[in-house]
Coordinates of C-alpha atoms in Angstrom, one line a residue:
X611 CA -36.8 -115.1 -170.3
X612 CA -34.5 -113.8 -168.4
X613 CA -31.8 -111.4 -170.2
X614 CA -28.2 -111.3 -167.6
X615 CA -26.9 -107.8 -166.7
X616 CA -24.2 -105.7 -168.7
X617 CA -20.6 -106.2 -167.4
X618 CA -19.9 -103.2 -166.5
X619 CA -15.6 -102.7 -165.7
X620 CA -15.6 -101.1 -161.8
X621 CA -19.4 -101.8 -161.2
X622 CA -20.7 -104.4 -158.9
X623 CA -24.3 -104.3 -161.6
X624 CA -25.5 -107.3 -158.5
X625 CA -25.6 -104.0 -156.5
X626 CA -28.7 -102.5 -158.2
X627 CA -32.5 -103.2 -157.9
X628 CA -33.8 -103.3 -161.1
X629 CA -37.5 -104.1 -159.8
X630 CA -38.6 -100.4 -159.6
X631 CA -41.5 -101.5 -157.1
X632 CA -39.0 -102.3 -154.6
X633 CA -37.0 -99.3 -153.8
X634 CA -38.3 -96.3 -155.6
X635 CA -36.4 -94.0 -153.3
X636 CA -33.2 -95.3 -154.3
X637 CA -33.0 -93.6 -157.6
X638 CA -30.8 -90.8 -156.8
X639 CA -28.3 -93.0 -155.2
X640 CA -28.6 -95.8 -158.0
X641 CA -28.6 -93.4 -160.8
X642 CA -25.1 -91.7 -159.7
X643 CA -23.2 -94.6 -158.9
X644 CA -24.1 -95.9 -162.0
X645 CA -23.2 -92.5 -164.2
X646 CA -19.9 -92.8 -161.8
X647 CA -19.3 -96.5 -163.1
X648 CA -19.8 -96.0 -166.8
X649 CA -18.0 -92.6 -167.2
X650 CA -15.0 -93.7 -165.7
X651 CA -14.7 -95.6 -169.4
X652 CA -16.8 -94.5 -171.7
X653 CA -16.0 -96.9 -174.3
X654 CA -18.8 -99.4 -172.9
X655 CA -19.3 -102.6 -175.3
X656 CA -23.5 -102.3 -175.7
X657 CA -23.6 -105.6 -177.1
X658 CA -26.2 -106.8 -179.8
X659 CA -29.6 -105.8 -180.3
X660 CA -32.5 -107.5 -181.3
X661 CA -32.7 -108.2 -185.0
X662 CA -33.2 -111.9 -184.8
X663 CA -35.8 -111.9 -181.8
X664 CA -39.5 -111.5 -183.0
X665 CA -42.0 -108.6 -181.7
X666 CA -44.6 -110.1 -179.3
X667 CA -48.1 -109.2 -179.2
X668 CA -47.7 -107.5 -175.9
X669 CA -45.3 -105.2 -177.1
X670 CA -45.4 -105.2 -181.4
X671 CA -43.5 -101.9 -181.6
X672 CA -39.9 -101.8 -181.3
X673 CA -38.0 -99.7 -179.1
X674 CA -35.1 -97.4 -180.5
X675 CA -33.0 -95.5 -178.1
X676 CA -31.1 -92.7 -178.8
X677 CA -28.3 -91.4 -176.8
X678 CA -27.4 -87.4 -176.2
X679 CA -24.3 -85.5 -176.7
X680 CA -20.9 -87.0 -175.9
X681 CA -22.9 -90.7 -175.7
X682 CA -22.6 -93.6 -177.4
X683 CA -24.8 -96.5 -177.9
X684 CA -23.6 -98.6 -174.9
X685 CA -23.0 -96.9 -171.5
X686 CA -25.6 -94.4 -172.1
X687 CA -28.3 -97.4 -172.1
X688 CA -26.9 -99.8 -169.8
X689 CA -29.5 -99.5 -167.0
X690 CA -32.4 -98.9 -169.3
X691 CA -31.6 -101.6 -172.4
X692 CA -31.4 -104.7 -170.3
X693 CA -34.6 -103.3 -168.4
X694 CA -37.0 -103.0 -171.1
X695 CA -36.1 -106.4 -172.3
X696 CA -36.8 -107.8 -169.6
X697 CA -40.3 -106.7 -169.6
X698 CA -40.6 -107.8 -172.7
X699 CA -39.7 -105.1 -175.2
X700 CA -37.1 -105.6 -178.4
X701 CA -34.5 -103.0 -178.1
X702 CA -32.1 -101.1 -180.6
X703 CA -29.1 -98.9 -179.8
X704 CA -27.9 -96.5 -183.0
X705 CA -24.7 -94.5 -182.5
X706 CA -25.0 -90.8 -184.4
X707 CA -23.6 -87.8 -185.1
X708 CA -19.7 -89.6 -184.9
X709 CA -17.4 -86.6 -185.6
X710 CA -13.8 -87.1 -184.8
X711 CA -14.0 -89.3 -181.8
X712 CA -14.1 -92.7 -182.1
X713 CA -16.0 -93.5 -178.7
X714 CA -18.1 -90.5 -178.0
X715 CA -20.8 -89.5 -180.3
X716 CA -23.9 -86.8 -180.9
X717 CA -21.0 -84.5 -182.3
X718 CA -22.1 -84.1 -185.8
X719 CA -24.5 -81.5 -187.2
X720 CA -28.0 -82.3 -186.1
X721 CA -29.8 -82.1 -188.7
X722 CA -27.4 -85.0 -190.3
X723 CA -27.8 -86.7 -187.3
X724 CA -31.7 -86.9 -187.8
X725 CA -31.2 -87.7 -191.0
X726 CA -28.9 -91.3 -189.9
X727 CA -31.8 -91.6 -187.0
X728 CA -34.4 -91.6 -189.8
X729 CA -32.5 -94.3 -191.9
X730 CA -32.1 -96.4 -188.7
X731 CA -35.9 -96.5 -188.0
X732 CA -36.7 -97.3 -191.5
X733 CA -34.3 -100.3 -191.2
X734 CA -35.7 -101.4 -188.2
X735 CA -39.0 -101.2 -189.5
X736 CA -38.0 -103.4 -192.3
X737 CA -36.4 -106.0 -190.4
X738 CA -38.9 -106.4 -188.2
X739 CA -42.4 -105.9 -189.9
X740 CA -43.1 -103.4 -187.4
X741 CA -45.6 -100.2 -188.8
X742 CA -44.0 -98.0 -185.8
X743 CA -41.7 -97.5 -183.2
X744 CA -41.1 -96.1 -179.9
X745 CA -38.4 -93.8 -179.5
X746 CA -36.4 -93.3 -175.7
X747 CA -34.3 -90.7 -176.4
X748 CA -31.9 -88.5 -173.6
X749 CA -30.5 -84.9 -173.9
X750 CA -29.5 -84.1 -177.5
X751 CA -31.7 -87.5 -178.4
X752 CA -34.6 -86.1 -176.7
X753 CA -35.0 -83.3 -178.8
X754 CA -33.0 -83.9 -181.9
X755 CA -35.8 -86.7 -183.1
X756 CA -38.3 -83.6 -182.8
X757 CA -36.9 -83.0 -186.2
X758 CA -36.7 -86.1 -187.3
X759 CA -40.7 -85.8 -186.8
X760 CA -41.7 -82.7 -187.8
X761 CA -38.9 -81.9 -190.5
X762 CA -37.8 -85.1 -192.2
X763 CA -42.0 -87.0 -192.1
X764 CA -41.2 -89.5 -189.4
X765 CA -44.0 -88.8 -187.2
X766 CA -46.5 -91.6 -189.2
X767 CA -43.5 -94.1 -187.9
X768 CA -43.6 -93.0 -184.5
X769 CA -46.1 -94.0 -181.8
X770 CA -44.6 -92.7 -178.6
X771 CA -41.8 -90.5 -178.1
X772 CA -40.4 -90.2 -174.9
X773 CA -37.8 -87.5 -173.8
X774 CA -35.4 -87.7 -170.6
X775 CA -33.8 -84.6 -169.6
X776 CA -34.3 -82.8 -173.1
X777 CA -32.8 -80.4 -174.7
X778 CA -36.0 -79.1 -176.1
X779 CA -35.2 -75.0 -176.2
X780 CA -31.7 -75.7 -176.4
X781 CA -28.9 -75.6 -173.9
X782 CA -26.2 -72.5 -172.6
X783 CA -23.0 -72.2 -173.6
X784 CA -21.9 -72.8 -169.5
X785 CA -24.5 -76.3 -169.6
X786 CA -22.2 -77.8 -172.3
X787 CA -19.3 -77.2 -170.8
X788 CA -21.0 -78.9 -167.7
X789 CA -21.3 -81.6 -169.7
X790 CA -18.0 -82.1 -171.2
X791 CA -16.6 -81.9 -167.9
X792 CA -18.6 -85.1 -166.8
X793 CA -17.5 -87.5 -169.6
X794 CA -14.1 -88.6 -170.1
X795 CA -12.3 -87.6 -173.2
X796 CA -15.1 -84.8 -173.7
X797 CA -13.1 -81.8 -172.9
X798 CA -10.1 -82.4 -174.7
X799 CA -12.0 -82.8 -178.0
X800 CA -13.9 -79.5 -177.0
X801 CA -10.1 -77.9 -176.3
X802 CA -8.6 -78.6 -179.7
X803 CA -9.7 -75.7 -181.2
X804 CA -12.8 -73.3 -182.3
X805 CA -15.3 -75.1 -180.7
X806 CA -18.1 -75.1 -183.6
X807 CA -15.6 -76.6 -186.2
X808 CA -14.6 -79.5 -183.8
X809 CA -17.9 -80.1 -182.6
X810 CA -20.6 -78.9 -185.1
X811 CA -23.3 -79.8 -182.8
X812 CA -22.6 -77.7 -179.8
X813 CA -23.0 -74.1 -181.6
X814 CA -26.4 -75.8 -182.7
X815 CA -27.5 -76.9 -179.4
X816 CA -27.5 -73.5 -178.0
X817 CA -30.2 -71.7 -177.3
X818 CA -30.0 -68.7 -179.5
X819 CA -28.6 -70.7 -182.2
X820 CA -30.4 -70.7 -186.0
X821 CA -31.2 -74.1 -185.8
X822 CA -33.0 -73.8 -182.3
X823 CA -35.3 -71.2 -183.6
X824 CA -36.1 -73.2 -187.0
X825 CA -36.9 -76.4 -184.8
X826 CA -39.4 -74.4 -182.9
X827 CA -40.8 -72.8 -186.2
X828 CA -41.4 -76.7 -186.7
X829 CA -43.5 -76.9 -183.7
X830 CA -42.9 -78.7 -180.4
X831 CA -44.7 -81.7 -181.0
X832 CA -46.1 -84.2 -183.8
X833 CA -49.6 -85.1 -184.5
X834 CA -50.7 -88.6 -183.2
X835 CA -47.0 -89.1 -181.5
X836 CA -47.5 -89.7 -177.7
X837 CA -44.9 -87.2 -176.2
X838 CA -43.4 -87.6 -172.3
X839 CA -40.8 -85.6 -171.1
X840 CA -39.2 -86.5 -167.9
X841 CA -36.7 -83.3 -166.6
X842 CA -35.3 -83.3 -163.1
X843 CA -35.3 -80.3 -160.8
X844 CA -31.2 -80.5 -160.1
X845 CA -30.2 -80.6 -164.1
X846 CA -27.0 -78.8 -164.2
X847 CA -26.6 -79.0 -168.0
X848 CA -30.1 -77.9 -169.0
X849 CA -31.1 -75.1 -167.1
X850 CA -33.6 -74.0 -166.4
X851 CA -34.7 -77.8 -166.0
X852 CA -38.4 -76.1 -167.1
X853 CA -37.0 -75.6 -170.7
X854 CA -37.1 -79.4 -170.9
X855 CA -40.8 -79.2 -170.9
X856 CA -43.2 -79.4 -174.3
X857 CA -45.9 -77.2 -174.7
X858 CA -49.3 -78.8 -173.7
X859 CA -51.6 -77.7 -176.7
X860 CA -55.0 -79.3 -177.1
X861 CA -55.2 -82.3 -179.8
X862 CA -51.8 -83.6 -179.1
X863 CA -50.6 -86.1 -176.3
X864 CA -48.4 -84.6 -173.8
X865 CA -46.6 -85.8 -170.5
X866 CA -44.3 -83.3 -168.5
X867 CA -43.0 -85.0 -165.9
X868 CA -40.7 -83.5 -163.1
X869 CA -39.1 -86.3 -161.1
X870 CA -39.0 -85.1 -158.0
X871 CA -43.1 -84.5 -157.9
X872 CA -42.7 -88.4 -158.5
X873 CA -39.9 -88.6 -155.2
X874 CA -39.2 -85.1 -153.4
X875 CA -35.8 -86.4 -151.7
X876 CA -34.3 -87.7 -155.6
X877 CA -31.7 -84.9 -156.1
X878 CA -30.0 -86.7 -159.8
X879 CA -29.0 -84.8 -162.0
X880 CA -28.5 -84.3 -165.9
X881 CA -25.9 -87.1 -166.7
X882 CA -27.5 -89.6 -164.0
X883 CA -30.8 -89.7 -165.5
X884 CA -30.9 -92.5 -168.3
X885 CA -29.8 -94.6 -165.1
X886 CA -32.2 -93.6 -162.6
X887 CA -35.1 -96.5 -161.9
X888 CA -37.6 -93.9 -161.3
X889 CA -36.7 -92.3 -164.5
X890 CA -36.8 -95.7 -166.0
X891 CA -40.3 -96.8 -164.4
X892 CA -42.0 -93.9 -166.4
X893 CA -40.5 -94.4 -169.2
X894 CA -42.1 -98.2 -169.0
X895 CA -45.6 -96.3 -168.3
X896 CA -45.0 -94.6 -171.3
X897 CA -44.0 -97.0 -173.7
X898 CA -47.6 -99.3 -172.3
X899 CA -49.0 -96.3 -173.5

């Protein structure tokens, strides 16, 4: 079965090569072009998830996609969701961390966001009949689920967890401002008043916040969960890019991937990572287990 590409205002999806084996070296250009298209209108309709489609024997686990700060279930996954479906996966996306803004999410208290993820995963498991899900998260969405796994008892419900440019050890305030400037409406939201009041997640995302110390104290990884991290040397939000990596502890399955080790000519930065074909190829490999 084939799935149509989503229609993005001002962006011709026919120009994008979605067979990742055909043109891996186009990764940087495609990623930046795709992000530029969706960033022009952050309110991109997500469409329906796969609630009515049965799981398959080949792909028995639902894939839950977790957007990042100032993200939403629509524009963050315009490339990943249709690709996963064409590969036979069943896709489910949530908007978490709603706070003040009607379109941009990932702004609320991160612990509350983790609880929202827990509720969503339980609903996906209940309605699909699956025993476990796979998680794919970008930026905050590649970090926040660690609280779900290690503090909220989520680990037994997750088989694989893939973090795309995850803020696993926090971000600097400068990095957060760089992110805000690239998302339509985000800078205005931040400038409404005291950042910590307007955007509760903002201080929690910073590397020296008590939340980050608590998260670290819970452990970098979870027992029996397959962890994959995909970072880029050109990350301008999560800096240094090496802070994305998780500790490779004996007895835990951890794979840390740097995009440029796969394609040295790829200059993709933080915000374009979820649209990058090479990144998405690694995601598919990780989900294959």
